[in-house]
Every structure is written in structure tokens, then in C-alpha cells.
Amino acid sequence: MTTVQRRLNDVDIETVGSLVAAIQADSDKAQTVWSSTVIWKGGFASEARSREFDPTPSDEPVSLGGEDTASNPVEQLLGALGNCLAVGYAANATVAGIELRDVRIELEGDLDLHTFLGLTDGHAGFSGIRARVYIESDADRGALAALHQKVTGTSPVGHTLTRAIPVEVTLA
Amino acid sequence: MTTVQRRLNDVDIETVGSLVAAIQADSDKAQTVWSSTVIWKGGFASEARSREFDPTPSDEPVSLGGEDTASNPVEQLLGALGNCLAVGYAANATVAGIELRDVRIELEGDLDLHTFLGLTDGHAGFSGIRARVYIESDADRGALAALHQKVTGTSPVGHTLTRAIPVEVTLA
């Protein structure tokens, strides 16, 4: 019989197990809606707020007409992907009984400014994103490779980026 | 002759004009690379850092096994989209000579947790995102509708979400 540690990687795996059981009993519990409110602060500065947490400030570099007071939206998008992958490693490592000492994820994205600046029509966004994951763990390479495959196969932000999803922006 | 105000909506439009001119003279200047580094902090907590700015903390709600100390990655993704749209409104309104008093963007995304939790294969990400934009301005409805169309047609984060882009995640 396999005994799963109650707490590994500071993850309380029983809570996740309870959610899984609740969803298995009632599939509707898996349908979630997330939200954010963004307030423009003048210039290219704004802030995004979710629930009761401190807002995430946003700005653009001086070269793009901003005042460079905060990371810009495309950097935040990369950060959201990296934070999502980090949750995935922590969750799936814990389920697999793998202890993680450190996880660091370096992300990069390529962006052609022509469309954003109105110089051409076409794709204004990232043409591609690369993430490199550095894991410190005593687990063997095979276990880490399996973990990696699991994480990339179940990442909410990763999947949102690799699939074309409907984004409906309406003017109130 | 049309005179463009040098400063409207706190946007320095001449700086943006200089970048446009530089890119028109040398197309390679439009090729940009953006980056973020994510550090896992234990449990489902992590933080994303771009350049010298304060890191963006991330966590999950208690119901998802986190300690609920910060917004989660999918909320951050919505925030990045809203912050990107805010830049778009500010930039394009300024070019069009439209003064903005306030811009607020309410974003929502639908997410089925089954795949993230390993209960089914398939799409782990948002199935759809809705953003509602509230603008206070004396500009007429037609001008705001044209502005809106311009913004959604040139949004880097918006386009990244509505197109399937390659995301390569490798284990170092």
C-alpha cells in the first residue's frame, strides 16, 4: 500500500483530494469563473485587481511611450504562464511523491511591434514563447521528465496560449 | 493642417512617433524579446519578476490547495489582457485626438477544472474570455466605436490569446 505524505512541498494534498472528490461527485463544481478589473491610471499606466489582493501595476518602457514604472502587459503574460507552471510542478510533484527543493522558470517571448504600432495588419501578439524550467530535486531524470510532461499537459495558462480561444471585448 | 497635441491622456505621443519612425527606417527594430523569471516559493506560491520591478506574487485559493496570499495565474492572465487593452485605448485615443477621462475594463474567463486536476484529458485553459470596457469621454459614440475596433485589432495580449501560438516548455 502506498502512503502519500500529507504534506510535501508545502502542498496540502488532502485539500486538493477533497476538491477532486467533490468534482467527481458533482461535475458542475469544476466550472469556474475568474475575474479581474483593470483601471487606467493615465498615460500607459494601469492596474489590474483580482479579489481583495493588491493591484498589479502595469506600464510601458519609455521607448514605447510609457514611464517605465512597472512591468508591461506582455511581461505579465509570461509571468502568469510561469506562475501557472510553478503550481503545476508543485501539485504534480506532490502527488507523485517527488520532493522539490527549488523550481525556477525562465520565460521569453518574441513580439513584432509592427501591428501594435499600426504599421501593418496581422498578428500583434507573441509569435512564440519559450520557457526553460530548472528543478532542484533528488528525483531521477525519468521521474522529472514524467512530471514535466504531466505539468505541460495540464497547465491552464499554457493551454490558453497554445489554443485559439474566443476573446470577446465589448464596449459598454 | 491637423495639429496633434503633444500631450493628451498623459501620453507622450512624440516618443511613440519616434519609435514608429525608427522602425520604418529599420524594420529589425520592431523585433522585440520580452522575459520573466518565476521562482517557486513553496506550496502553490511563486513570484514572477521582469526587469528590475517588484515581483508579482502568485498563489491559489484554499479550495485549490493554496494559501490564498495572492491572485492566481489565470487571474493574472486576465489582468495582463486588461492592462494591454488599457495601453491600447490610451495610445489610439491619443493618436485620434480623443480625450479619455476614465477607462475601466471588467474581465471574466471560464475554466473547467477537470483537466487541470487530472480528471480528464483535454483543454485545461480558459474556454472563453469576456472583457467589458467602460469609457468616460466626451467623444461621440462613433469615435469610441472606431477606437474600440482599432484597439482590439492591435492588442498584443489579445492576439496572443485568440491565436494558437507555439509555447515550448523545456526541462533544463
Short mmCIF file of C-alpha atoms in Angstrom, two decimals:
data_model
loop_
_atom_site.label_atom_id
_atom_site.label_comp_id
_atom_site.label_asym_id
_atom_site.label_seq_id
_atom_site.Cartn_x
_atom_site.Cartn_y
_atom_site.Cartn_z
CA MET A 1 0.00 0.00 0.00
CA THR A 2 1.29 3.40 -0.95
CA THR A 3 1.21 6.03 1.73
CA VAL A 4 1.02 9.56 0.43
CA GLN A 5 2.61 12.08 2.75
CA ARG A 6 0.04 14.52 3.99
CA ARG A 7 2.30 17.46 3.39
CA LEU A 8 5.12 17.57 0.86
CA ASN A 9 6.49 20.62 -0.93
CA ASP A 10 4.30 22.66 1.46
CA VAL A 11 1.30 21.46 -0.52
CA ASP A 12 -1.70 20.22 1.42
CA ILE A 13 -2.57 17.38 -0.90
CA GLU A 14 -5.67 16.42 1.08
CA THR A 15 -7.34 19.70 0.22
CA VAL A 16 -6.74 19.04 -3.47
CA GLY A 17 -8.03 15.50 -2.97
CA SER A 18 -11.20 16.87 -1.39
CA LEU A 19 -11.78 19.13 -4.38
CA VAL A 20 -11.24 16.21 -6.75
CA ALA A 21 -13.74 14.12 -4.79
CA ALA A 22 -16.26 16.97 -4.77
CA ILE A 23 -15.96 17.36 -8.54
CA GLN A 24 -16.26 13.62 -9.07
CA ALA A 25 -19.50 13.74 -7.07
CA ASP A 26 -20.77 16.85 -8.85
CA SER A 27 -19.17 17.71 -12.17
CA ASP A 28 -20.62 21.24 -12.13
CA LYS A 29 -18.22 22.12 -9.31
CA ALA A 30 -15.42 22.10 -11.91
CA GLN A 31 -16.98 25.02 -13.81
CA THR A 32 -15.22 28.10 -12.51
CA VAL A 33 -15.26 31.77 -13.48
CA TRP A 34 -12.28 34.02 -12.75
CA SER A 35 -12.18 37.78 -13.00
CA SER A 36 -10.03 40.87 -12.94
CA THR A 37 -10.77 44.58 -13.08
CA VAL A 38 -8.36 46.94 -14.78
CA ILE A 39 -8.31 50.68 -14.10
CA TRP A 40 -6.45 53.07 -16.39
CA LYS A 41 -4.19 55.46 -14.45
CA GLY A 42 -3.25 57.88 -17.23
CA GLY A 43 -0.57 57.53 -19.88
CA PHE A 44 0.20 53.88 -20.41
CA ALA A 45 -0.14 53.06 -16.71
CA SER A 46 -2.94 50.92 -15.35
CA GLU A 47 -3.53 48.37 -12.64
CA ALA A 48 -5.28 45.02 -12.51
CA ARG A 49 -7.09 43.86 -9.40
CA SER A 50 -8.48 40.43 -8.58
CA ARG A 51 -10.49 39.81 -5.43
CA GLU A 52 -9.07 41.62 -2.41
CA PHE A 53 -5.41 41.46 -3.41
CA ASP A 54 -3.11 44.38 -4.06
CA PRO A 55 -3.42 45.52 -7.67
CA THR A 56 -0.76 44.59 -10.20
CA PRO A 57 0.65 47.79 -11.67
CA SER A 58 1.41 48.00 -15.36
CA ASP A 59 3.27 50.46 -17.56
CA GLU A 60 5.35 50.54 -20.73
CA PRO A 61 9.06 51.26 -21.19
CA VAL A 62 9.99 54.83 -22.13
CA SER A 63 10.86 53.69 -25.65
CA LEU A 64 7.24 52.62 -26.08
CA GLY A 65 5.84 55.89 -24.71
CA GLY A 66 5.38 54.85 -21.08
CA GLU A 67 7.04 55.96 -17.88
CA ASP A 68 8.52 52.58 -17.08
CA THR A 69 7.08 52.30 -13.59
CA ALA A 70 6.12 48.61 -13.81
CA SER A 71 6.33 45.53 -15.96
CA ASN A 72 4.27 45.71 -19.13
CA PRO A 73 1.32 43.51 -20.12
CA VAL A 74 3.27 41.07 -22.28
CA GLU A 75 5.78 40.53 -19.47
CA GLN A 76 2.83 39.93 -17.13
CA LEU A 77 1.51 37.34 -19.57
CA LEU A 78 4.85 35.50 -19.40
CA GLY A 79 4.77 35.77 -15.61
CA ALA A 80 1.26 34.32 -15.49
CA LEU A 81 2.44 31.36 -17.56
CA GLY A 82 5.45 30.80 -15.31
CA ASN A 83 3.37 31.09 -12.13
CA CYS A 84 0.91 28.59 -13.59
CA LEU A 85 3.67 26.13 -14.45
CA ALA A 86 5.06 26.52 -10.91
CA VAL A 87 1.70 25.46 -9.43
CA GLY A 88 1.68 22.54 -11.83
CA TYR A 89 5.13 21.33 -10.75
CA ALA A 90 4.29 21.70 -7.06
CA ALA A 91 0.93 19.92 -7.40
CA ASN A 92 2.05 17.05 -9.61
CA ALA A 93 5.36 16.52 -7.81
CA THR A 94 3.47 16.23 -4.54
CA VAL A 95 1.01 13.70 -5.97
CA ALA A 96 3.98 11.73 -7.36
CA GLY A 97 5.85 11.87 -4.04
CA ILE A 98 8.69 13.94 -5.52
CA GLU A 99 10.29 16.44 -3.19
CA LEU A 100 11.24 19.69 -4.86
CA ARG A 101 13.98 21.85 -3.43
CA ASP A 102 13.81 24.65 -5.97
CA VAL A 103 11.97 25.45 -9.16
CA ARG A 104 12.93 28.37 -11.40
CA ILE A 105 11.36 29.08 -14.75
CA GLU A 106 12.91 31.43 -17.29
CA LEU A 107 10.42 32.65 -19.90
CA GLU A 108 10.89 34.55 -23.13
CA GLY A 109 8.53 35.65 -25.87
CA ASP A 110 9.10 37.15 -29.32
CA LEU A 111 6.97 40.05 -30.43
CA ASP A 112 7.00 42.05 -33.67
CA LEU A 113 5.80 45.58 -32.86
CA HIS A 114 4.61 46.41 -36.40
CA THR A 115 0.93 45.55 -35.81
CA PHE A 116 0.71 47.05 -32.31
CA LEU A 117 2.07 50.32 -33.72
CA GLY A 118 -0.39 50.30 -36.59
CA LEU A 119 2.29 49.85 -39.28
CA THR A 120 0.88 46.57 -40.62
CA ASP A 121 -2.21 44.47 -40.12
CA GLY A 122 -1.78 40.97 -38.77
CA HIS A 123 -0.65 39.36 -35.57
CA ALA A 124 0.15 41.84 -32.79
CA GLY A 125 0.98 39.21 -30.18
CA PHE A 126 3.79 36.86 -29.31
CA SER A 127 4.82 34.73 -32.26
CA GLY A 128 6.23 32.18 -29.82
CA ILE A 129 7.06 31.67 -26.17
CA ARG A 130 9.90 29.65 -24.68
CA ALA A 131 10.07 28.54 -21.07
CA ARG A 132 13.06 26.78 -19.53
CA VAL A 133 12.48 25.01 -16.24
CA TYR A 134 15.26 24.47 -13.70
CA ILE A 135 14.39 21.95 -10.99
CA GLU A 136 16.46 21.02 -7.95
CA SER A 137 15.35 17.65 -6.67
CA ASP A 138 16.79 14.26 -5.78
CA ALA A 139 14.27 12.58 -8.07
CA ASP A 140 15.79 10.81 -11.06
CA ARG A 141 15.67 12.24 -14.54
CA GLY A 142 12.91 9.89 -15.66
CA ALA A 143 10.63 10.92 -12.82
CA LEU A 144 11.27 14.59 -13.53
CA ALA A 145 10.62 14.08 -17.26
CA ALA A 146 7.30 12.38 -16.44
CA LEU A 147 6.47 15.24 -14.06
CA HIS A 148 7.33 17.76 -16.77
CA GLN A 149 5.05 16.03 -19.28
CA LYS A 150 2.20 15.97 -16.78
CA VAL A 151 2.60 19.67 -15.99
CA THR A 152 2.68 20.86 -19.59
CA GLY A 153 -0.32 18.65 -20.39
CA THR A 154 -2.49 20.21 -17.68
CA SER A 155 -1.46 23.88 -17.49
CA PRO A 156 -4.44 26.26 -17.65
CA VAL A 157 -2.41 29.26 -18.80
CA GLY A 158 -0.25 27.10 -21.09
CA HIS A 159 -3.31 25.63 -22.78
CA THR A 160 -4.97 29.03 -23.08
CA LEU A 161 -1.92 30.22 -25.04
CA THR A 162 -1.46 27.18 -27.28
CA ARG A 163 -5.12 27.11 -28.31
CA ALA A 164 -7.06 29.84 -30.07
CA ILE A 165 -9.78 30.82 -27.62
CA PRO A 166 -12.64 33.27 -28.08
CA VAL A 167 -11.96 36.66 -26.52
CA GLU A 168 -14.99 38.91 -26.70
CA VAL A 169 -14.20 42.54 -25.93
CA THR A 170 -17.27 44.77 -25.89
CA LEU A 171 -17.69 48.48 -25.35
CA ALA A 172 -20.27 49.15 -22.63
CA MET B 1 -3.34 71.08 -41.29
CA THR B 2 -4.03 68.87 -38.32
CA THR B 3 -2.18 69.72 -35.17
CA VAL B 4 -1.66 66.82 -32.82
CA GLN B 5 -1.39 67.84 -29.20
CA ARG B 6 1.97 66.93 -27.81
CA ARG B 7 0.48 65.52 -24.67
CA LEU B 8 -3.02 64.15 -24.31
CA ASN B 9 -4.20 61.45 -21.89
CA ASP B 10 -0.74 61.80 -20.28
CA VAL B 11 0.68 60.02 -23.30
CA ASP B 12 3.80 61.45 -24.88
CA ILE B 13 2.81 60.79 -28.46
CA GLU B 14 6.09 62.12 -29.86
CA THR B 15 8.00 59.29 -28.23
CA VAL B 16 5.73 56.76 -29.88
CA GLY B 17 6.13 58.66 -33.17
CA SER B 18 9.91 58.43 -32.83
CA LEU B 19 9.70 54.67 -32.35
CA VAL B 20 7.45 54.35 -35.39
CA ALA B 21 9.92 56.39 -37.46
CA ALA B 22 12.84 54.30 -36.21
CA ILE B 23 11.05 51.10 -37.17
CA GLN B 24 10.10 52.49 -40.57
CA ALA B 25 13.80 53.24 -41.13
CA ASP B 26 14.93 49.86 -39.78
CA SER B 27 12.31 47.12 -39.64
CA ASP B 28 14.50 44.98 -37.36
CA LYS B 29 13.86 47.45 -34.53
CA ALA B 30 10.32 46.04 -34.31
CA GLN B 31 11.61 42.60 -33.31
CA THR B 32 11.45 42.53 -29.53
CA VAL B 33 12.01 39.86 -26.91
CA TRP B 34 10.33 40.07 -23.51
CA SER B 35 11.11 37.98 -20.48
CA SER B 36 10.08 36.98 -16.97
CA THR B 37 11.63 34.77 -14.32
CA VAL B 38 9.42 32.79 -11.98
CA ILE B 39 10.63 31.46 -8.63
CA TRP B 40 8.67 28.84 -6.74
CA LYS B 41 8.19 29.79 -3.06
CA GLY B 42 6.80 26.52 -1.70
CA GLY B 43 3.23 25.22 -1.83
CA PHE B 44 1.38 26.86 -4.70
CA ALA B 45 3.07 30.20 -4.12
CA SER B 46 5.53 31.70 -6.57
CA GLU B 47 6.55 35.07 -7.91
CA ALA B 48 7.26 36.45 -11.37
CA ARG B 49 9.88 39.12 -11.94
CA SER B 50 10.53 41.19 -15.06
CA ARG B 51 13.48 43.55 -15.25
CA GLU B 52 14.03 45.48 -12.01
CA PHE B 53 10.41 45.68 -10.93
CA ASP B 54 8.90 44.25 -7.77
CA PRO B 55 7.88 40.64 -8.34
CA THR B 56 4.25 39.73 -8.89
CA PRO B 57 3.22 37.24 -6.19
CA SER B 58 1.01 34.31 -7.09
CA ASP B 59 -0.91 31.72 -5.09
CA GLU B 60 -4.07 29.64 -5.30
CA PRO B 61 -7.28 29.85 -3.27
CA VAL B 62 -7.55 27.50 -0.30
CA SER B 63 -10.14 25.42 -2.18
CA LEU B 64 -7.48 24.69 -4.79
CA GLY B 65 -4.82 23.77 -2.22
CA GLY B 66 -3.12 27.14 -1.90
CA GLU B 67 -2.88 29.63 0.95
CA ASP B 68 -4.70 32.41 -0.89
CA THR B 69 -1.98 35.02 -0.43
CA ALA B 70 -2.21 36.50 -3.94
CA SER B 71 -4.12 36.36 -7.20
CA ASN B 72 -3.69 33.16 -9.13
CA PRO B 73 -2.15 32.70 -12.58
CA VAL B 74 -5.40 32.69 -14.54
CA GLU B 75 -6.49 35.90 -12.84
CA GLN B 76 -3.08 37.36 -13.73
CA LEU B 77 -3.67 36.35 -17.35
CA LEU B 78 -6.95 38.30 -17.34
CA GLY B 79 -5.15 41.24 -15.74
CA ALA B 80 -2.45 41.17 -18.40
CA LEU B 81 -5.14 41.30 -21.09
CA GLY B 82 -6.90 44.21 -19.39
CA ASN B 83 -3.66 46.13 -18.87
CA CYS B 84 -2.82 45.57 -22.53
CA LEU B 85 -6.20 46.84 -23.68
CA ALA B 86 -5.76 49.90 -21.42
CA VAL B 87 -2.49 50.78 -23.20
CA GLY B 88 -4.27 50.31 -26.50
CA TYR B 89 -7.09 52.70 -25.59
CA ALA B 90 -4.67 55.32 -24.27
CA ALA B 91 -2.39 55.09 -27.31
CA ASN B 92 -5.05 55.04 -30.00
CA ALA B 93 -7.27 57.63 -28.32
CA THR B 94 -4.30 59.98 -28.15
CA VAL B 95 -3.45 59.48 -31.83
CA ALA B 96 -7.12 60.10 -32.69
CA GLY B 97 -7.24 63.24 -30.50
CA ILE B 98 -9.80 61.69 -28.13
CA GLU B 99 -9.52 62.74 -24.51
CA LEU B 100 -10.24 59.95 -22.05
CA ARG B 101 -11.41 60.72 -18.55
CA ASP B 102 -11.64 57.17 -17.30
CA VAL B 103 -11.25 53.66 -18.63
CA ARG B 104 -12.27 50.61 -16.67
CA ILE B 105 -12.20 47.07 -18.02
CA GLU B 106 -14.05 44.18 -16.37
CA LEU B 107 -12.71 40.79 -17.44
CA GLU B 108 -14.02 37.28 -16.90
CA GLY B 109 -12.88 33.87 -18.04
CA ASP B 110 -14.50 30.42 -17.86
CA LEU B 111 -12.40 27.49 -16.81
CA ASP B 112 -13.31 23.81 -16.39
CA LEU B 113 -11.01 22.36 -13.71
CA HIS B 114 -11.28 18.73 -14.87
CA THR B 115 -8.10 18.70 -16.95
CA PHE B 116 -6.01 20.75 -14.51
CA LEU B 117 -6.94 18.28 -11.76
CA GLY B 118 -6.06 15.30 -13.94
CA LEU B 119 -9.66 14.02 -14.14
CA THR B 120 -9.86 14.23 -17.95
CA ASP B 121 -7.54 14.92 -20.82
CA GLY B 122 -8.26 17.92 -22.98
CA HIS B 123 -8.24 21.66 -22.63
CA ALA B 124 -7.07 22.86 -19.21
CA GLY B 125 -7.32 26.56 -20.02
CA PHE B 126 -9.98 29.21 -20.40
CA SER B 127 -12.72 28.16 -22.80
CA GLY B 128 -13.54 31.81 -23.36
CA ILE B 129 -12.78 35.28 -22.06
CA ARG B 130 -15.11 38.28 -21.93
CA ALA B 131 -13.98 41.85 -21.39
CA ARG B 132 -16.35 44.77 -20.97
CA VAL B 133 -14.87 48.23 -21.44
CA TYR B 134 -16.30 51.30 -19.72
CA ILE B 135 -15.02 54.58 -21.13
CA GLU B 136 -15.74 58.08 -19.88
CA SER B 137 -15.09 60.59 -22.63
CA ASP B 138 -16.82 63.42 -24.44
CA ALA B 139 -16.06 61.75 -27.78
CA ASP B 140 -19.13 60.61 -29.69
CA ARG B 141 -20.17 57.00 -29.87
CA GLY B 142 -18.90 56.56 -33.43
CA ALA B 143 -15.42 57.78 -32.49
CA LEU B 144 -15.34 55.47 -29.48
CA ALA B 145 -16.54 52.52 -31.57
CA ALA B 146 -13.75 53.19 -34.10
CA LEU B 147 -11.26 53.46 -31.24
CA HIS B 148 -12.52 50.17 -29.82
CA GLN B 149 -12.11 48.42 -33.15
CA LYS B 150 -8.57 49.76 -33.51
CA VAL B 151 -7.62 48.61 -30.00
CA THR B 152 -8.94 45.08 -30.35
CA GLY B 153 -7.28 44.78 -33.77
CA THR B 154 -3.83 45.64 -32.41
CA SER B 155 -3.67 44.18 -28.88
CA PRO B 156 -0.56 42.07 -28.29
CA VAL B 157 -2.04 40.10 -25.38
CA GLY B 158 -5.45 39.89 -27.07
CA HIS B 159 -3.93 38.48 -30.24
CA THR B 160 -1.75 36.06 -28.28
CA LEU B 161 -4.93 34.62 -26.72
CA THR B 162 -7.07 34.47 -29.85
CA ARG B 163 -4.39 32.72 -31.88
CA ALA B 164 -2.76 29.38 -31.16
CA ILE B 165 0.89 30.18 -30.60
CA PRO B 166 3.78 27.80 -30.02
CA VAL B 167 4.77 27.53 -26.36
CA GLU B 168 7.88 25.44 -25.90
CA VAL B 169 8.48 24.41 -22.28
CA THR B 170 11.72 22.52 -21.78
CA LEU B 171 13.29 20.95 -18.74
CA ALA B 172 16.86 22.17 -18.29
#
